[in-house]
Structure formats: C-alpha cells, structure tokens
Amino acid sequence: MSNTWRQRSGAGSYQNNKASNPYTATMNNRNNLFGNRGQSNDSSERSRFSEQTQRLYEEQNNAQIDSLGEKIGALKHFAVNIGAELETQNRQLDEMSGQMGGVGELMGGALKQLEVMLNTGGSKHMCYLIGFIVGLFLVLYMLLSWK
C-alpha cells in the first residue's frame, strides 16, 4: 500500500530525481501532494492576468463598436432626412423659378410698352400724367378734410 501511495502522491519522484536538486524534488513532491497553495507560479498568473486583460479589452472594444454602430445609424438617419428635405426644397425652387420667369416676362413687356409710350408721345403725355396725379391727390385731400 505504501508503494501505491507513493505513486499517487509523487513521493517516489525524489528517488527518480537523484541527479537534480534535492530541494526542488522535495518541493515538487509537496506541490504534487498539497498543490501550489502559498506559492505562486508567475507564468500561470501572468497568463491568467493577460487573458483577463485581453478579455476586458475585447469587451470594451465590443461596447465601443456597438456605440459607434448606433452613432453611425443616427448619422445615416440624419443624412436620409437631409436628402429628402433637399429634394423637396429643390422642387419648390424649380416651381418658384418658373413662376418668377413668367413675372419677369410680364415686367419686361410692361417696361417696353412704357418706353414706347414715352418715346412716341413726347412731353404732352407727361403733362397729362402729372396733371392726373395732382388732381387725384386734390380730390383725396378734399374728401378726407370734408368730415
């Protein structure tokens, strides 16, 4: 039974490691028997810390990617709304320019007729026009003061 216990506990490894340091062999036996309770294995701790750090960085990156995705979605929504508004305003401007073109043609025609009238009639028509305006003001003045 003691041989079986030695094989399970690793106590027999001291005899297998006679060429190695007896302290190391004893510590290996203790570690096999009790585990690494008070002693730390730097490489495994670093590895565990590195894995935790990497996992934490990945979680932070995923959260930031999600946040970035939400912001990009909002920007896309704004861009679509701006595009629709621009199309509406362009249509309105096209309609207004068509209407203003008609008004411009009417004003141009009226100015041409006024120019023709002034060139053909001479000063006689201007005197009639000035007299009419002065008469209109006198009639309005008398109507307002008659009260």
C-alpha atoms as an extended CHARMM CRD file, in Angstrom:
* protein
*
       147  EXT
         1         1  MET       CA              0.0000000000        0.0000000000        0.0000000000  PROA      1               0.0000000000
         2         2  SER       CA              2.8540000000        2.4060000000        0.6080000000  PROA      2               0.0000000000
         3         3  ASN       CA              4.0330000000        1.9250000000       -2.9860000000  PROA      3               0.0000000000
         4         4  THR       CA              0.6130000000        2.8820000000       -4.2560000000  PROA      4               0.0000000000
         5         5  TRP       CA              0.5150000000        5.9580000000       -2.0760000000  PROA      5               0.0000000000
         6         6  ARG       CA              3.9780000000        6.9430000000       -3.2830000000  PROA      6               0.0000000000
         7         7  GLN       CA              2.9900000000        6.6060000000       -6.8870000000  PROA      7               0.0000000000
         8         8  ARG       CA             -0.1370000000        8.6860000000       -6.4020000000  PROA      8               0.0000000000
         9         9  SER       CA              1.4780000000       11.3800000000       -4.2740000000  PROA      9               0.0000000000
        10        10  GLY       CA              4.6780000000       11.6040000000       -6.2720000000  PROA      10              0.0000000000
        11        11  ALA       CA              6.7420000000       10.8970000000       -3.1910000000  PROA      11              0.0000000000
        12        12  GLY       CA              8.8350000000        8.4080000000       -5.1070000000  PROA      12              0.0000000000
        13        13  SER       CA              9.9870000000       11.0530000000       -7.5560000000  PROA      13              0.0000000000
        14        14  TYR       CA             12.7920000000       12.0460000000       -5.1760000000  PROA      14              0.0000000000
        15        15  GLN       CA             14.4990000000        8.8030000000       -5.9130000000  PROA      15              0.0000000000
        16        16  ASN       CA             13.9460000000        9.2800000000       -9.6560000000  PROA      16              0.0000000000
        17        17  ASN       CA             15.4860000000       12.7780000000       -9.4620000000  PROA      17              0.0000000000
        18        18  LYS       CA             18.6720000000       11.9920000000       -7.5750000000  PROA      18              0.0000000000
        19        19  ALA       CA             20.6920000000       13.9440000000      -10.1340000000  PROA      19              0.0000000000
        20        20  SER       CA             18.5380000000       17.0580000000       -9.6640000000  PROA      20              0.0000000000
        21        21  ASN       CA             18.4860000000       19.3850000000       -6.6800000000  PROA      21              0.0000000000
        22        22  PRO       CA             17.0180000000       17.6180000000       -3.6120000000  PROA      22              0.0000000000
        23        23  TYR       CA             15.1730000000       20.8250000000       -2.5760000000  PROA      23              0.0000000000
        24        24  THR       CA             13.4440000000       21.0570000000       -5.9610000000  PROA      24              0.0000000000
        25        25  ALA       CA             12.4810000000       17.4100000000       -5.7990000000  PROA      25              0.0000000000
        26        26  THR       CA             11.0550000000       17.9010000000       -2.3010000000  PROA      26              0.0000000000
        27        27  MET       CA              9.0940000000       20.9660000000       -3.4410000000  PROA      27              0.0000000000
        28        28  ASN       CA              7.7780000000       19.0480000000       -6.4310000000  PROA      28              0.0000000000
        29        29  ASN       CA              6.6410000000       16.2970000000       -4.0740000000  PROA      29              0.0000000000
        30        30  ARG       CA              4.9550000000       18.8410000000       -1.8110000000  PROA      30              0.0000000000
        31        31  ASN       CA              3.3380000000       20.5670000000       -4.7690000000  PROA      31              0.0000000000
        32        32  ASN       CA              2.0450000000       17.2730000000       -6.0710000000  PROA      32              0.0000000000
        33        33  LEU       CA              0.6970000000       16.3980000000       -2.6530000000  PROA      33              0.0000000000
        34        34  PHE       CA             -0.7190000000       19.7660000000       -1.4990000000  PROA      34              0.0000000000
        35        35  GLY       CA             -0.8400000000       21.8850000000       -4.6340000000  PROA      35              0.0000000000
        36        36  ASN       CA              0.6000000000       25.3850000000       -5.0280000000  PROA      36              0.0000000000
        37        37  ARG       CA             -1.1400000000       26.8720000000       -2.0550000000  PROA      37              0.0000000000
        38        38  GLY       CA              1.1830000000       29.5390000000       -0.7490000000  PROA      38              0.0000000000
        39        39  GLN       CA              3.4560000000       29.7110000000       -3.7120000000  PROA      39              0.0000000000
        40        40  SER       CA              2.6200000000       31.4400000000       -6.9350000000  PROA      40              0.0000000000
        41        41  ASN       CA              3.5280000000       30.3320000000      -10.3650000000  PROA      41              0.0000000000
        42        42  ASP       CA              4.4400000000       33.5810000000      -12.1290000000  PROA      42              0.0000000000
        43        43  SER       CA              3.9050000000       32.3400000000      -15.6550000000  PROA      43              0.0000000000
        44        44  SER       CA              0.4160000000       30.9820000000      -14.9500000000  PROA      44              0.0000000000
        45        45  GLU       CA             -0.5410000000       34.1640000000      -13.0650000000  PROA      45              0.0000000000
        46        46  ARG       CA              0.7740000000       36.3150000000      -15.8900000000  PROA      46              0.0000000000
        47        47  SER       CA             -1.0580000000       34.1500000000      -18.3720000000  PROA      47              0.0000000000
        48        48  ARG       CA             -4.2930000000       34.3840000000      -16.3790000000  PROA      48              0.0000000000
        49        49  PHE       CA             -3.8340000000       38.1510000000      -15.9340000000  PROA      49              0.0000000000
        50        50  SER       CA             -3.0770000000       38.5220000000      -19.6310000000  PROA      50              0.0000000000
        51        51  GLU       CA             -6.1880000000       36.5440000000      -20.5520000000  PROA      51              0.0000000000
        52        52  GLN       CA             -8.3330000000       38.6330000000      -18.2010000000  PROA      52              0.0000000000
        53        53  THR       CA             -6.8590000000       41.8470000000      -19.5380000000  PROA      53              0.0000000000
        54        54  GLN       CA             -7.3860000000       40.7180000000      -23.1070000000  PROA      54              0.0000000000
        55        55  ARG       CA            -10.9830000000       39.7080000000      -22.3300000000  PROA      55              0.0000000000
        56        56  LEU       CA            -11.5710000000       43.1020000000      -20.6830000000  PROA      56              0.0000000000
        57        57  TYR       CA            -10.1350000000       44.9170000000      -23.7130000000  PROA      57              0.0000000000
        58        58  GLU       CA            -12.2980000000       42.8420000000      -26.0420000000  PROA      58              0.0000000000
        59        59  GLU       CA            -15.4230000000       43.6580000000      -24.0050000000  PROA      59              0.0000000000
        60        60  GLN       CA            -14.5470000000       47.3670000000      -24.0350000000  PROA      60              0.0000000000
        61        61  ASN       CA            -13.8810000000       47.2380000000      -27.7760000000  PROA      61              0.0000000000
        62        62  ASN       CA            -17.1870000000       45.4680000000      -28.3830000000  PROA      62              0.0000000000
        63        63  ALA       CA            -19.0320000000       48.0780000000      -26.3160000000  PROA      63              0.0000000000
        64        64  GLN       CA            -17.3380000000       50.8890000000      -28.2180000000  PROA      64              0.0000000000
        65        65  ILE       CA            -18.0960000000       49.1920000000      -31.5520000000  PROA      65              0.0000000000
        66        66  ASP       CA            -21.7630000000       48.9230000000      -30.5530000000  PROA      66              0.0000000000
        67        67  SER       CA            -21.8020000000       52.5820000000      -29.5370000000  PROA      67              0.0000000000
        68        68  LEU       CA            -20.1330000000       53.5430000000      -32.8040000000  PROA      68              0.0000000000
        69        69  GLY       CA            -22.6790000000       51.4940000000      -34.7400000000  PROA      69              0.0000000000
        70        70  GLU       CA            -25.5320000000       53.3320000000      -33.0120000000  PROA      70              0.0000000000
        71        71  LYS       CA            -23.9540000000       56.7000000000      -33.8100000000  PROA      71              0.0000000000
        72        72  ILE       CA            -23.4360000000       55.7150000000      -37.4400000000  PROA      72              0.0000000000
        73        73  GLY       CA            -27.0830000000       54.6380000000      -37.6280000000  PROA      73              0.0000000000
        74        74  ALA       CA            -28.1750000000       58.0210000000      -36.2560000000  PROA      74              0.0000000000
        75        75  LEU       CA            -25.9460000000       59.8240000000      -38.7710000000  PROA      75              0.0000000000
        76        76  LYS       CA            -27.4190000000       57.7370000000      -41.5830000000  PROA      76              0.0000000000
        77        77  HSD       CA            -30.9160000000       58.6570000000      -40.4170000000  PROA      77              0.0000000000
        78        78  PHE       CA            -29.9720000000       62.3640000000      -40.3950000000  PROA      78              0.0000000000
        79        79  ALA       CA            -28.3940000000       62.1050000000      -43.8480000000  PROA      79              0.0000000000
        80        80  VAL       CA            -31.5200000000       60.4450000000      -45.2770000000  PROA      80              0.0000000000
        81        81  ASN       CA            -33.7160000000       63.1620000000      -43.7460000000  PROA      81              0.0000000000
        82        82  ILE       CA            -31.4490000000       65.9140000000      -45.0920000000  PROA      82              0.0000000000
        83        83  GLY       CA            -31.5600000000       64.3240000000      -48.5610000000  PROA      83              0.0000000000
        84        84  ALA       CA            -35.3660000000       64.2060000000      -48.5270000000  PROA      84              0.0000000000
        85        85  GLU       CA            -35.5530000000       67.8350000000      -47.3700000000  PROA      85              0.0000000000
        86        86  LEU       CA            -33.1480000000       68.9270000000      -50.1240000000  PROA      86              0.0000000000
        87        87  GLU       CA            -35.2490000000       67.1900000000      -52.7820000000  PROA      87              0.0000000000
        88        88  THR       CA            -38.3830000000       68.9440000000      -51.5070000000  PROA      88              0.0000000000
        89        89  GLN       CA            -36.6870000000       72.3400000000      -51.4700000000  PROA      89              0.0000000000
        90        90  ASN       CA            -35.2260000000       71.8180000000      -54.9620000000  PROA      90              0.0000000000
        91        91  ARG       CA            -38.7170000000       71.0600000000      -56.2940000000  PROA      91              0.0000000000
        92        92  GLN       CA            -40.0770000000       74.2070000000      -54.6320000000  PROA      92              0.0000000000
        93        93  LEU       CA            -37.2430000000       76.3100000000      -56.0740000000  PROA      93              0.0000000000
        94        94  ASP       CA            -37.8830000000       74.9230000000      -59.5500000000  PROA      94              0.0000000000
        95        95  GLU       CA            -41.5800000000       75.8260000000      -59.2540000000  PROA      95              0.0000000000
        96        96  MET       CA            -40.7340000000       79.3150000000      -57.9790000000  PROA      96              0.0000000000
        97        97  SER       CA            -38.2120000000       79.9320000000      -60.7440000000  PROA      97              0.0000000000
        98        98  GLY       CA            -40.8800000000       79.0000000000      -63.3070000000  PROA      98              0.0000000000
        99        99  GLN       CA            -43.3220000000       81.4430000000      -61.7300000000  PROA      99              0.0000000000
       100       100  MET       CA            -40.6920000000       84.1650000000      -61.4330000000  PROA      100             0.0000000000
       101       101  GLY       CA            -39.7600000000       83.6750000000      -65.0680000000  PROA      101             0.0000000000
       102       102  GLY       CA            -43.3510000000       84.4760000000      -66.0040000000  PROA      102             0.0000000000
       103       103  VAL       CA            -43.3540000000       87.5690000000      -63.7840000000  PROA      103             0.0000000000
       104       104  GLY       CA            -40.0630000000       88.6980000000      -65.2990000000  PROA      104             0.0000000000
       105       105  GLU       CA            -41.5180000000       88.3990000000      -68.7810000000  PROA      105             0.0000000000
       106       106  LEU       CA            -44.5750000000       90.4650000000      -67.7530000000  PROA      106             0.0000000000
       107       107  MET       CA            -42.3940000000       93.1820000000      -66.1980000000  PROA      107             0.0000000000
       108       108  GLY       CA            -40.1860000000       93.2490000000      -69.2760000000  PROA      108             0.0000000000
       109       109  GLY       CA            -43.2500000000       93.6690000000      -71.5180000000  PROA      109             0.0000000000
       110       110  ALA       CA            -44.6450000000       96.4660000000      -69.3220000000  PROA      110             0.0000000000
       111       111  LEU       CA            -41.3210000000       98.3250000000      -69.3600000000  PROA      111             0.0000000000
       112       112  LYS       CA            -41.1310000000       98.0400000000      -73.1590000000  PROA      112             0.0000000000
       113       113  GLN       CA            -44.6640000000       99.4560000000      -73.5030000000  PROA      113             0.0000000000
       114       114  LEU       CA            -43.8110000000      102.3150000000      -71.1090000000  PROA      114             0.0000000000
       115       115  GLU       CA            -40.6820000000      103.0820000000      -73.0880000000  PROA      115             0.0000000000
       116       116  VAL       CA            -42.6470000000      103.1070000000      -76.3590000000  PROA      116             0.0000000000
       117       117  MET       CA            -45.2660000000      105.4250000000      -74.8540000000  PROA      117             0.0000000000
       118       118  LEU       CA            -42.6500000000      107.8520000000      -73.5370000000  PROA      118             0.0000000000
       119       119  ASN       CA            -40.7520000000      107.8870000000      -76.8380000000  PROA      119             0.0000000000
       120       120  THR       CA            -43.8040000000      108.4220000000      -79.0520000000  PROA      120             0.0000000000
       121       121  GLY       CA            -45.8890000000      110.8430000000      -77.0170000000  PROA      121             0.0000000000
       122       122  GLY       CA            -43.2550000000      113.3350000000      -76.0570000000  PROA      122             0.0000000000
       123       123  SER       CA            -43.8790000000      115.8420000000      -73.2740000000  PROA      123             0.0000000000
       124       124  LYS       CA            -47.6160000000      116.1530000000      -73.9280000000  PROA      124             0.0000000000
       125       125  HSD       CA            -48.3600000000      112.7520000000      -72.3650000000  PROA      125             0.0000000000
       126       126  MET       CA            -46.1660000000      113.5320000000      -69.3850000000  PROA      126             0.0000000000
       127       127  CYS       CA            -48.0760000000      116.7170000000      -68.6970000000  PROA      127             0.0000000000
       128       128  TYR       CA            -51.3820000000      114.8100000000      -68.7700000000  PROA      128             0.0000000000
       129       129  LEU       CA            -49.9650000000      112.1740000000      -66.4180000000  PROA      129             0.0000000000
       130       130  ILE       CA            -48.6650000000      114.7730000000      -63.9310000000  PROA      130             0.0000000000
       131       131  GLY       CA            -51.9760000000      116.6540000000      -64.0630000000  PROA      131             0.0000000000
       132       132  PHE       CA            -53.9290000000      113.4740000000      -63.4040000000  PROA      132             0.0000000000
       133       133  ILE       CA            -51.8110000000      112.5900000000      -60.3690000000  PROA      133             0.0000000000
       134       134  VAL       CA            -52.0710000000      116.1320000000      -58.9060000000  PROA      134             0.0000000000
       135       135  GLY       CA            -55.8470000000      116.0950000000      -59.4780000000  PROA      135             0.0000000000
       136       136  LEU       CA            -56.1910000000      112.7240000000      -57.8080000000  PROA      136             0.0000000000
       137       137  PHE       CA            -54.3290000000      113.9780000000      -54.7290000000  PROA      137             0.0000000000
       138       138  LEU       CA            -56.5390000000      117.1130000000      -54.5270000000  PROA      138             0.0000000000
       139       139  VAL       CA            -59.7260000000      115.0350000000      -54.6860000000  PROA      139             0.0000000000
       140       140  LEU       CA            -58.4680000000      112.7050000000      -51.9680000000  PROA      140             0.0000000000
       141       141  TYR       CA            -57.4470000000      115.6820000000      -49.7920000000  PROA      141             0.0000000000
       142       142  MET       CA            -60.8700000000      117.2800000000      -50.1120000000  PROA      142             0.0000000000
       143       143  LEU       CA            -62.6690000000      114.0210000000      -49.3210000000  PROA      143             0.0000000000
       144       144  LEU       CA            -60.6250000000      113.4390000000      -46.2120000000  PROA      144             0.0000000000
       145       145  SER       CA            -60.9080000000      117.0180000000      -44.9150000000  PROA      145             0.0000000000
       146       146  TRP       CA            -64.6910000000      117.3350000000      -45.5810000000  PROA      146             0.0000000000
       147       147  LYS       CA            -65.7160000000      115.4410000000      -42.4600000000  PROA      147             0.0000000000
